[in-house]
mmCIF file of C-alpha atoms and ligand atoms in Angstrom:
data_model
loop_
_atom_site.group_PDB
_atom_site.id
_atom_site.type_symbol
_atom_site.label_atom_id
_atom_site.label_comp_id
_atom_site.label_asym_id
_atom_site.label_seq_id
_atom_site.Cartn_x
_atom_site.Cartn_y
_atom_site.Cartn_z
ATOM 1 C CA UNK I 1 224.460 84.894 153.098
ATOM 2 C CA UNK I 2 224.302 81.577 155.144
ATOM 3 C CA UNK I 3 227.152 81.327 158.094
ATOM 4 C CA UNK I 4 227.896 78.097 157.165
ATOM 5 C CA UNK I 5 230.448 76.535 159.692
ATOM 6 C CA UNK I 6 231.445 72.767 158.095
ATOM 7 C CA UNK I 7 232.409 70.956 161.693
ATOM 8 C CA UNK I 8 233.874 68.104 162.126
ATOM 9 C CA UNK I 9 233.781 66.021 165.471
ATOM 10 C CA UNK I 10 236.774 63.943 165.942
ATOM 11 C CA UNK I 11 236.294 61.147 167.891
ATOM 12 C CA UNK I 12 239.103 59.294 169.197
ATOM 13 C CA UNK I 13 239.508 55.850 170.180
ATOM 14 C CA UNK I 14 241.401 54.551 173.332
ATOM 15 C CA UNK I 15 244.739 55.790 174.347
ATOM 16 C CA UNK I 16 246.398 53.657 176.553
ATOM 17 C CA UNK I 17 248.562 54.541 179.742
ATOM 18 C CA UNK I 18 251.727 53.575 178.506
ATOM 19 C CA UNK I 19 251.288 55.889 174.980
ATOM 20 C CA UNK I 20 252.873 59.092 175.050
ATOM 21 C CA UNK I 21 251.482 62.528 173.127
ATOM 22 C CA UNK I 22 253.487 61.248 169.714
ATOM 23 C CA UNK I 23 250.234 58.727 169.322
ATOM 24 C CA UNK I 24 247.582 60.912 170.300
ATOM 25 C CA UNK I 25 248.761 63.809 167.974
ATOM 26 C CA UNK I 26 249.774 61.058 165.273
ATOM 27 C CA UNK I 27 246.077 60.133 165.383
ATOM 28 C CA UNK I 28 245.169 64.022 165.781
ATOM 29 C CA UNK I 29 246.884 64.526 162.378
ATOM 30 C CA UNK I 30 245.351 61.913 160.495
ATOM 31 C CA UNK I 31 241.929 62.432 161.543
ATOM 32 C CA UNK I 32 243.022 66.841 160.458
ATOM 33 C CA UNK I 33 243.756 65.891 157.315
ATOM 34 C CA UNK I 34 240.251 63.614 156.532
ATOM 35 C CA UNK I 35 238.908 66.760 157.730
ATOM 36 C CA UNK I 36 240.641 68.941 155.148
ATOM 37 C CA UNK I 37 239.628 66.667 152.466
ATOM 38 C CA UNK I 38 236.013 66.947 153.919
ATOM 39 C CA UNK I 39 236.553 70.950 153.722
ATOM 40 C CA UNK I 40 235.955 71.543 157.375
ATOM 41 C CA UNK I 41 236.809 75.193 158.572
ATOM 42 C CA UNK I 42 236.810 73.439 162.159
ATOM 43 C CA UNK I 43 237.566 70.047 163.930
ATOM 44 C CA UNK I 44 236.520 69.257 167.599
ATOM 45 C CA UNK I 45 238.556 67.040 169.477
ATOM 46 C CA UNK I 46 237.854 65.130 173.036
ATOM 47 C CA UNK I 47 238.240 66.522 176.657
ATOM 48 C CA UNK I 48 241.687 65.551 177.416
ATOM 49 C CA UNK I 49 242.701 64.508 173.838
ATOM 50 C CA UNK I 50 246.377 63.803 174.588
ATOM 51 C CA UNK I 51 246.668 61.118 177.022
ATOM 52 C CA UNK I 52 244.991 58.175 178.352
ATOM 53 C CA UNK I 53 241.551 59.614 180.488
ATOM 54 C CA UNK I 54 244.141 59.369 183.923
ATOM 55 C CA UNK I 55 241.850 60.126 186.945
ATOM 56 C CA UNK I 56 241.029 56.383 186.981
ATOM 57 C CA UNK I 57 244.288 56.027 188.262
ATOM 58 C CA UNK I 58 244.805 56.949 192.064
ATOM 59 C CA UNK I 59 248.246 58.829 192.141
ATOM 60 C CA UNK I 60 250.163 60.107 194.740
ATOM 61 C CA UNK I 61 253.315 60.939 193.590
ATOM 62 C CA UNK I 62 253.110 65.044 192.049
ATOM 63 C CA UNK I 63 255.888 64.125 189.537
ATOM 64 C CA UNK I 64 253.625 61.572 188.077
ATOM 65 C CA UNK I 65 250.316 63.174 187.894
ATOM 66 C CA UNK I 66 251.883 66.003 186.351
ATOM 67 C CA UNK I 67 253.490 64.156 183.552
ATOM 68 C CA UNK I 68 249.718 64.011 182.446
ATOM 69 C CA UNK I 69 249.418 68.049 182.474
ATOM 70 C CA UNK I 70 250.935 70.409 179.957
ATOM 71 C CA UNK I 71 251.793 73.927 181.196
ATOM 72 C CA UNK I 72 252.376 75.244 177.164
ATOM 73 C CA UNK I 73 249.920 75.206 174.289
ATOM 74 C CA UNK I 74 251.340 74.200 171.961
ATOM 75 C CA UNK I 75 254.329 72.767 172.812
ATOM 76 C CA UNK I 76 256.950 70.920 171.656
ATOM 77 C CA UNK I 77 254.515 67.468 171.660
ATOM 78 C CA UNK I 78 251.599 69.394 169.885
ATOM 79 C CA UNK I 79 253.330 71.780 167.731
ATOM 80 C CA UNK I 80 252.950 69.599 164.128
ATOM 81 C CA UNK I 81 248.840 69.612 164.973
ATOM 82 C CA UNK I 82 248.490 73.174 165.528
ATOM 83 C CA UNK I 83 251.051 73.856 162.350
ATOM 84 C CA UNK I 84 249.304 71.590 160.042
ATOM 85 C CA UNK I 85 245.717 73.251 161.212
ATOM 86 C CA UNK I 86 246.874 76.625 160.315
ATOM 87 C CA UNK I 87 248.226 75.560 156.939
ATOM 88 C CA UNK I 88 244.686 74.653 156.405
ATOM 89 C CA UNK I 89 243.139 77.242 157.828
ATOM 90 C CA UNK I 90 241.235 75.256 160.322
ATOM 91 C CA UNK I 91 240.173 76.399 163.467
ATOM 92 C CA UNK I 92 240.605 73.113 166.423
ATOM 93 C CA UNK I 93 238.525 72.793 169.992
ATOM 94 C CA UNK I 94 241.204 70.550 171.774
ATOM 95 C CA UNK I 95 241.041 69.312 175.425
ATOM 96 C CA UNK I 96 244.074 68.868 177.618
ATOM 97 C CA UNK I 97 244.998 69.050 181.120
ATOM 98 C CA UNK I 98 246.800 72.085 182.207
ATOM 99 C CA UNK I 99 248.892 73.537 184.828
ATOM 100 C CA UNK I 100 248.699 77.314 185.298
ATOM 101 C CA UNK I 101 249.431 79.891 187.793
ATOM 102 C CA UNK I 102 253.168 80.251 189.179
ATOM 103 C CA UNK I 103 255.926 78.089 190.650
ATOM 104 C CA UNK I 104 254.977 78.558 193.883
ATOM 105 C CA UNK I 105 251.219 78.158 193.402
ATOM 106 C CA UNK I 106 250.769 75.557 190.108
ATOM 107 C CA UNK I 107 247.387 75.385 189.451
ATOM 108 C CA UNK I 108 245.591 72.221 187.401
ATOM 109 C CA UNK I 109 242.773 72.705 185.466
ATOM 110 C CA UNK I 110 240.457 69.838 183.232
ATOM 111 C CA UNK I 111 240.787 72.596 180.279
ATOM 112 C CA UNK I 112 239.755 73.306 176.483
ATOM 113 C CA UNK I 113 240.919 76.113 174.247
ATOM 114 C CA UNK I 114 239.949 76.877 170.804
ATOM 115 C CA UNK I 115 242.107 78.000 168.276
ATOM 116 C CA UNK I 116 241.111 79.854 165.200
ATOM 117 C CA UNK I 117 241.777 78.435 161.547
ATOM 118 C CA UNK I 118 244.665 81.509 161.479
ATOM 119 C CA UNK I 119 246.016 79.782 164.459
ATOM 120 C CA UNK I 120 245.088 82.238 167.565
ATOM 121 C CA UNK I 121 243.906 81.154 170.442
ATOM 122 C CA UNK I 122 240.322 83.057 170.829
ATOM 123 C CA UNK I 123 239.574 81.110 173.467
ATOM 124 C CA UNK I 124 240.314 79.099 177.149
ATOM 125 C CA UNK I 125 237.222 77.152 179.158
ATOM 126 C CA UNK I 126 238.222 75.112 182.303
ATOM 127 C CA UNK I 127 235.802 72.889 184.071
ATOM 128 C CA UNK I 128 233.720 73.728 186.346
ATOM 129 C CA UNK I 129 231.666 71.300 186.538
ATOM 130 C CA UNK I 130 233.911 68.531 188.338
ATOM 131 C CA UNK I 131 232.704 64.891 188.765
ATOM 132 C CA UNK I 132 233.603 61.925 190.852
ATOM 133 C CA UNK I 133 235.643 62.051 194.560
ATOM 134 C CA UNK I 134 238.896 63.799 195.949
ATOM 135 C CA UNK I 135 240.048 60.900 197.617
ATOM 136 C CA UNK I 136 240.299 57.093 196.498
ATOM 137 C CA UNK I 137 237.215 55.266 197.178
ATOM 138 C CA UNK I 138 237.653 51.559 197.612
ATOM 139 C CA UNK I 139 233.186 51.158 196.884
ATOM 140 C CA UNK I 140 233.597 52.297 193.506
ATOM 141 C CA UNK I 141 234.259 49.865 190.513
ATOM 142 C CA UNK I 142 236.714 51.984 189.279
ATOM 143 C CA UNK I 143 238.408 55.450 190.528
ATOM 144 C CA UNK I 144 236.946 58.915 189.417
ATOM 145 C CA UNK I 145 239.206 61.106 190.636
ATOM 146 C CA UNK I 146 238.700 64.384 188.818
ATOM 147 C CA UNK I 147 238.299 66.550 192.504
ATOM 148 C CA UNK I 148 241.781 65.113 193.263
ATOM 149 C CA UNK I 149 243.577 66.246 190.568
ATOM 150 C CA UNK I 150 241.870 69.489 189.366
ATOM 151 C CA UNK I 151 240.910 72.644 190.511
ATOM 152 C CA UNK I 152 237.322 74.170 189.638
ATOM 153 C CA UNK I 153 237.813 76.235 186.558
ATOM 154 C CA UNK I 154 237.661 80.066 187.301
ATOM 155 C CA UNK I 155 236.839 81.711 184.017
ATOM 156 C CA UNK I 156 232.864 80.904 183.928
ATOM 157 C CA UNK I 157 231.119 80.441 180.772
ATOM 158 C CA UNK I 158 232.112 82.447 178.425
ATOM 159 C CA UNK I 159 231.321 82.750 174.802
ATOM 160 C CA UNK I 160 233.396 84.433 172.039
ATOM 161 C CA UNK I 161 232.726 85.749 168.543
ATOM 162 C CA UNK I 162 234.776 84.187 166.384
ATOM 163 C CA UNK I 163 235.145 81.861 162.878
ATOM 164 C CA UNK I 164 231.517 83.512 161.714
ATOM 165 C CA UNK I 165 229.615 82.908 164.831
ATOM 166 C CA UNK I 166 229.056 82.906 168.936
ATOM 167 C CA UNK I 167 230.870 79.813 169.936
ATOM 168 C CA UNK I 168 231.008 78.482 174.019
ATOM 169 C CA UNK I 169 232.680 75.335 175.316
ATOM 170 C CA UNK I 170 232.074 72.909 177.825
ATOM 171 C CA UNK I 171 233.580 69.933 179.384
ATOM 172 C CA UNK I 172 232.538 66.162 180.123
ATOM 173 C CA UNK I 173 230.254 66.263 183.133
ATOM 174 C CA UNK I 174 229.253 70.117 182.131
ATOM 175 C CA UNK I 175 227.039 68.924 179.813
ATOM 176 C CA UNK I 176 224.932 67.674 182.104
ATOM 177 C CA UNK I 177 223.838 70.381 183.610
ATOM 178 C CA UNK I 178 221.469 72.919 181.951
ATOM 179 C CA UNK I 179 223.209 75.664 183.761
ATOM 180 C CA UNK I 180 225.922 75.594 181.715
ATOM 181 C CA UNK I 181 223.742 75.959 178.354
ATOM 182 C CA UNK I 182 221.838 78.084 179.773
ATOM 183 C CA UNK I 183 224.542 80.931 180.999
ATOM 184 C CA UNK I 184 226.066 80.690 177.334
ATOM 185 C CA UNK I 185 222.705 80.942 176.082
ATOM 186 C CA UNK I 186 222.106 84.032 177.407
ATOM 187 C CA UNK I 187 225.128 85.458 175.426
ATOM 188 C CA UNK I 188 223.512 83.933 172.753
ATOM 189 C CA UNK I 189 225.266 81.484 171.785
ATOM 190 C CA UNK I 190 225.353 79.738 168.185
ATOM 191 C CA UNK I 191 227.878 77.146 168.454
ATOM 192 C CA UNK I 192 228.759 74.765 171.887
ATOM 193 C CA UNK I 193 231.638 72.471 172.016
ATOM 194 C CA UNK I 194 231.954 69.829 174.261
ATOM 195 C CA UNK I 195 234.540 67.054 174.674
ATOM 196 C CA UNK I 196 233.602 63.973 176.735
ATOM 197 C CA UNK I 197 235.276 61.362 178.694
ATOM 198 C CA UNK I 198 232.155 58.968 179.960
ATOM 199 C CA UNK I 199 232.947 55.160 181.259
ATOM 200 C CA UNK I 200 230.516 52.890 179.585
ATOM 201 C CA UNK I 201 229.240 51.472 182.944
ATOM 202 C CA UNK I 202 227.878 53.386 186.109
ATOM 203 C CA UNK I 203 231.211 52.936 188.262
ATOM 204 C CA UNK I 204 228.779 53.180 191.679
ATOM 205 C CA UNK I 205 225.921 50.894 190.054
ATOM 206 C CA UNK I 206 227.514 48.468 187.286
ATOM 207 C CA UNK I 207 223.932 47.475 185.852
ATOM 208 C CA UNK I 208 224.088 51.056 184.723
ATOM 209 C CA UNK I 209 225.308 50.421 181.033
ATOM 210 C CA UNK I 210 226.470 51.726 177.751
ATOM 211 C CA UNK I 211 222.784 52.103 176.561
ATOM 212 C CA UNK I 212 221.445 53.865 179.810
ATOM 213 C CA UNK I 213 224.424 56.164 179.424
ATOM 214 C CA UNK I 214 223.719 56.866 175.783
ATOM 215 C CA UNK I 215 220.767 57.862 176.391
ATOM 216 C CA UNK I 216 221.614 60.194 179.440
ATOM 217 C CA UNK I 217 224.305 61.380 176.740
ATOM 218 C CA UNK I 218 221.891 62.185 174.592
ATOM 219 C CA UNK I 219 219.111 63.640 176.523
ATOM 220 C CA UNK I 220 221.553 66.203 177.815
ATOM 221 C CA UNK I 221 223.073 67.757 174.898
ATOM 222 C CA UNK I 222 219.872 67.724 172.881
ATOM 223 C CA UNK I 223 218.147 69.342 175.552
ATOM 224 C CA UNK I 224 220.835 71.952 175.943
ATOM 225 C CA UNK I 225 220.776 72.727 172.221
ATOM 226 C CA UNK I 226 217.104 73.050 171.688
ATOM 227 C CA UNK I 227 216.491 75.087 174.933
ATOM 228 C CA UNK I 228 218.793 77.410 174.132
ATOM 229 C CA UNK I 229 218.802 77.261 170.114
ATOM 230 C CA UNK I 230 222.583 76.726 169.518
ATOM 231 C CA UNK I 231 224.158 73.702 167.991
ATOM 232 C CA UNK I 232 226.083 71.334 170.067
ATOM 233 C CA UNK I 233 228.821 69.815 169.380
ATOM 234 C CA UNK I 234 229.981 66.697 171.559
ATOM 235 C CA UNK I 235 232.812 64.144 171.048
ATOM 236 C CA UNK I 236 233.897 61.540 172.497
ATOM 237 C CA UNK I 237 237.138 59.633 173.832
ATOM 238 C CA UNK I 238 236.091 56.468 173.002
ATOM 239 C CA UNK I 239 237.053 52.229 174.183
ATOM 240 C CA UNK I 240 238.766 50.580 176.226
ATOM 241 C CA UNK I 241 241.663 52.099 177.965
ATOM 242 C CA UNK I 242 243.507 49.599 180.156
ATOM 243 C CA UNK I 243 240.622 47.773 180.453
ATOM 244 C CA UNK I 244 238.204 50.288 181.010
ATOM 245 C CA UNK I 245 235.794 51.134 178.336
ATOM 246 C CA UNK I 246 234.319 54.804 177.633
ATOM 247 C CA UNK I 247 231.661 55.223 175.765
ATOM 248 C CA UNK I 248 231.176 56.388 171.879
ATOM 249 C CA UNK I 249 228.170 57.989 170.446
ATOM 250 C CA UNK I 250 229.938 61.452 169.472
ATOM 251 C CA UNK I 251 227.195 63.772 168.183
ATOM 252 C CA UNK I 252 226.416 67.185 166.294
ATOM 253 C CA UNK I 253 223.061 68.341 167.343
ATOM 254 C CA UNK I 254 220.887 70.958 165.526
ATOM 255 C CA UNK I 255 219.784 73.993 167.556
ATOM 256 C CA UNK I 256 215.744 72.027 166.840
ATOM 257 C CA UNK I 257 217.539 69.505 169.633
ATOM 258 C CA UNK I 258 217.825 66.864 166.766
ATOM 259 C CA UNK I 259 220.694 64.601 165.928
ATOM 260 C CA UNK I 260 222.156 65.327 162.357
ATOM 261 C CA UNK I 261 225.320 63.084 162.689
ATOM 262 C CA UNK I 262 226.388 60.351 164.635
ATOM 263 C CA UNK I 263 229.846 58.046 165.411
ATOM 264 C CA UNK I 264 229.505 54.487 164.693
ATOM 265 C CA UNK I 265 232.716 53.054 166.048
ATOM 266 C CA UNK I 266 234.707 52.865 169.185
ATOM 267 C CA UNK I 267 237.523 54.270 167.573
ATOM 268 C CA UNK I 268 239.222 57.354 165.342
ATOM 269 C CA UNK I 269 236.264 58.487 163.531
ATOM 270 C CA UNK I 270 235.729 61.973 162.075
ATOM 271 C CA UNK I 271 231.592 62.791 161.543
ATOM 272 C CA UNK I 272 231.090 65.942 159.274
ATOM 273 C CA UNK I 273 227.777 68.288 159.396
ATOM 274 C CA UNK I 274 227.828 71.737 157.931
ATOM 275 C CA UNK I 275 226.106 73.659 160.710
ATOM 276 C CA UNK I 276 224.207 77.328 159.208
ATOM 277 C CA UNK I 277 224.223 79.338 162.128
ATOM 278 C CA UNK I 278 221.443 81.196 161.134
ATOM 279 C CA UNK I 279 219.218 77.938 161.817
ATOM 280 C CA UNK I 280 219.704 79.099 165.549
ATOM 281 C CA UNK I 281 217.711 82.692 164.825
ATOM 282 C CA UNK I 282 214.274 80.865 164.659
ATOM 283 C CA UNK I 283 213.858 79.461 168.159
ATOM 284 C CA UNK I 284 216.049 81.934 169.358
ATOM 285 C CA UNK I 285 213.447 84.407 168.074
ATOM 286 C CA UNK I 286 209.957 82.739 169.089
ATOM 287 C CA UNK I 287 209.502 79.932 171.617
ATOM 288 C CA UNK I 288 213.193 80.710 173.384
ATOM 289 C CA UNK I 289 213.078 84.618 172.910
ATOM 290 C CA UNK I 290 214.374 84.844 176.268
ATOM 291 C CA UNK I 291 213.939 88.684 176.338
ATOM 292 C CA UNK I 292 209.936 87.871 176.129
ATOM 293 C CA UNK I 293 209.772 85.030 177.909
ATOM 294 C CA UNK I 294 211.695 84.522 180.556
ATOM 295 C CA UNK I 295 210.841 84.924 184.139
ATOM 296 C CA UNK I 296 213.597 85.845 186.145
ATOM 297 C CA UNK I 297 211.351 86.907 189.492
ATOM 298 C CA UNK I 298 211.170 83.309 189.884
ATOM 299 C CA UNK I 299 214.754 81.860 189.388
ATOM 300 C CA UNK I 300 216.636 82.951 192.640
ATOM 301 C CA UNK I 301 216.723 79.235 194.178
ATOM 302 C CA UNK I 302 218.938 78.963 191.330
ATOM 303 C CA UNK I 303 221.748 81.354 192.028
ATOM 304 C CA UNK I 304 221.284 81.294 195.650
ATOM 305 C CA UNK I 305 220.716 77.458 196.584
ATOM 306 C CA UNK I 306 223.123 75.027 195.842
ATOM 307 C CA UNK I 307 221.675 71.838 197.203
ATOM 308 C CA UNK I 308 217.721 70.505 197.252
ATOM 309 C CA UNK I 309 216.227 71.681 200.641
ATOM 310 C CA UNK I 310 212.400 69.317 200.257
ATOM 311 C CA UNK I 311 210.090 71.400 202.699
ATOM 312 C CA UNK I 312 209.714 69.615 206.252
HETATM 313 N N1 LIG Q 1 234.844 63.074 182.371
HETATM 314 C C1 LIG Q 1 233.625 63.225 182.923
HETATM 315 O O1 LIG Q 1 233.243 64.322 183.296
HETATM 316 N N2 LIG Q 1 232.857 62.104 183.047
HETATM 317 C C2 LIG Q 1 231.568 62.108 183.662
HETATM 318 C C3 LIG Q 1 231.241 60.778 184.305
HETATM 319 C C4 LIG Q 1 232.042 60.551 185.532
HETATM 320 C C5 LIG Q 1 229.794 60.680 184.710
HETATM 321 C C6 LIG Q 1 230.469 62.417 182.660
HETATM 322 O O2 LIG Q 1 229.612 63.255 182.960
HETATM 323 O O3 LIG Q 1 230.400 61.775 181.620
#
């Protein structure tokens, strides 16, 4: 029997500062529903889904950044989304910024959870991998401020067995880095699911553009998926917010590292693939067999060097 999952990657287009959670989840809905009428069992939305992508903006004032953080999920904003995906029995990957911890010690976290199609939450990822600068940075063409207003995540890289499969998230800049495939790999991982929030243009070299940044898109989560045999799932938060484009190109990637769909627009836009788990066993089982093949005597600059040390 094939473990079919049918996925669908829902982009979304720009949401702009003033816009509260009512449009995001509006647009959340809509793009739910083409996905029941597709007959997907699971829908992957962006990192940070509900509100504009905010650490462009420098704040100061704690009241205001954490109007952009949710400290329930769901909540009152998000309850019709999560309703409406149980009704149909499927399972959502949404990204959000949460604040955890206590009164006394809030914590903020760049965060994704996934939520079964019987509407449990089976899993929580939060970020690890944080770009950009803590503190405003007048060089830059535009702010970055993810190390201001989030915490590194503290849960690792975990993988669950859930909806058929061995699914793992990721987040944004995560992606990037074949660390993070490669520690879900090693749980064996079928199934990764990434959200992305990537400005069109290099904000530290402006030549840097939306095809250079494609490609970088690309080359990451095709390499994750084919080194470690797992499909990847990434999608995008797409346009221009405020003036500030991010970049499209949401993709679901076979675990052979090749592209099997593909968003066209900058905007809403579900893409459907139905992704057979099983297509993971062959390269898990001959050129990635990691239990044959790998050769962990020689890996310890990688646990216990963080930085590139060239010899004098
Ligand atoms: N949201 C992100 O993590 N964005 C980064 C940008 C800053 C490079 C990314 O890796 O796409």
């Amino acid at each position: 029997m094939p473990r079919v999952v049918r996925v669908g990657a829902a982009q979304m287009g720009p949401l702009q500062k003033g816009e509260g959670r009512a449009v995001a989840v509006e647009r959340m809905i809509d793009l739910l529903e083409q996905a029941h009428e597709e007959g997907c069992n699971l829908v992957v939305y962006p990192e940070l889904a509900l509100t504009t992508f905010f650490p462009r903006w420098n704040m100061d004032d704690e009241s205001e950044i954490d109007a952009y953080f949710e400290a329930d999920m769901p909540n009152a904003d998000t309850a019709a989304l999560f309703d409406r995906a149980k009704a149909h029995g499927i399972g959502i990957h949404l990204g959000y910024a949460e604040i955890a911890g206590t009164e006394e010690k809030r914590r903020h976290f760049n965060t994704a959870i996934l939520v079964d199609g019987a509407g449990e939450t089976v899993g929580r990822y939060r970020k690890i991998h944080l770009p950009g600068h803590g503190e405003y940075d007048p060089e830059r063409h535009f702010q970055h401020l993810e190390k201001k207003y989030f915490e590194i995540g503290n849960l690792g890289f975990p993988v669950w067995r859930t909806m058929g499969g061995i699914f793992g998230m990721c987040i944004c800049n995560d992606r990037r880095w074949p660390e993070t495939y490669r520690v879900m790999g090693l749980q064996g991982v079928e199934m990764v699911l990434i959200g992305f929030n990537t400005p069109s243009t290099n904000s530290q070299r402006p030549e840097e553009g939306a095809e250079m940044r494609t490609f970088h898109n690309e080359l990451s989560v095709q390499a994750g998926a084919y080194q470690n045999a797992t499909w990847v799932v990434a999608v995008a938060k797409a346009g221009v917010e405020d003036g500030f484009e991010l970049l499209g190109g949401s993709v679901i990637v076979h675990p052979s590292g090749q592209i099997v769909a593909k968003a066209e627009s900058m905007g809403d836009e579900l893409i459907v693939a139905d992704c057979d788990l099983d297509e993971t066993a062959f390269y898990k089982q001959t050129i990635f067999d990691f239990a044959r093949h790998r050769r962990i005597e020689h890996y310890g600059l990688i646990t216990s060097r963080t930085g590139a040390e060239p010899p004098e």
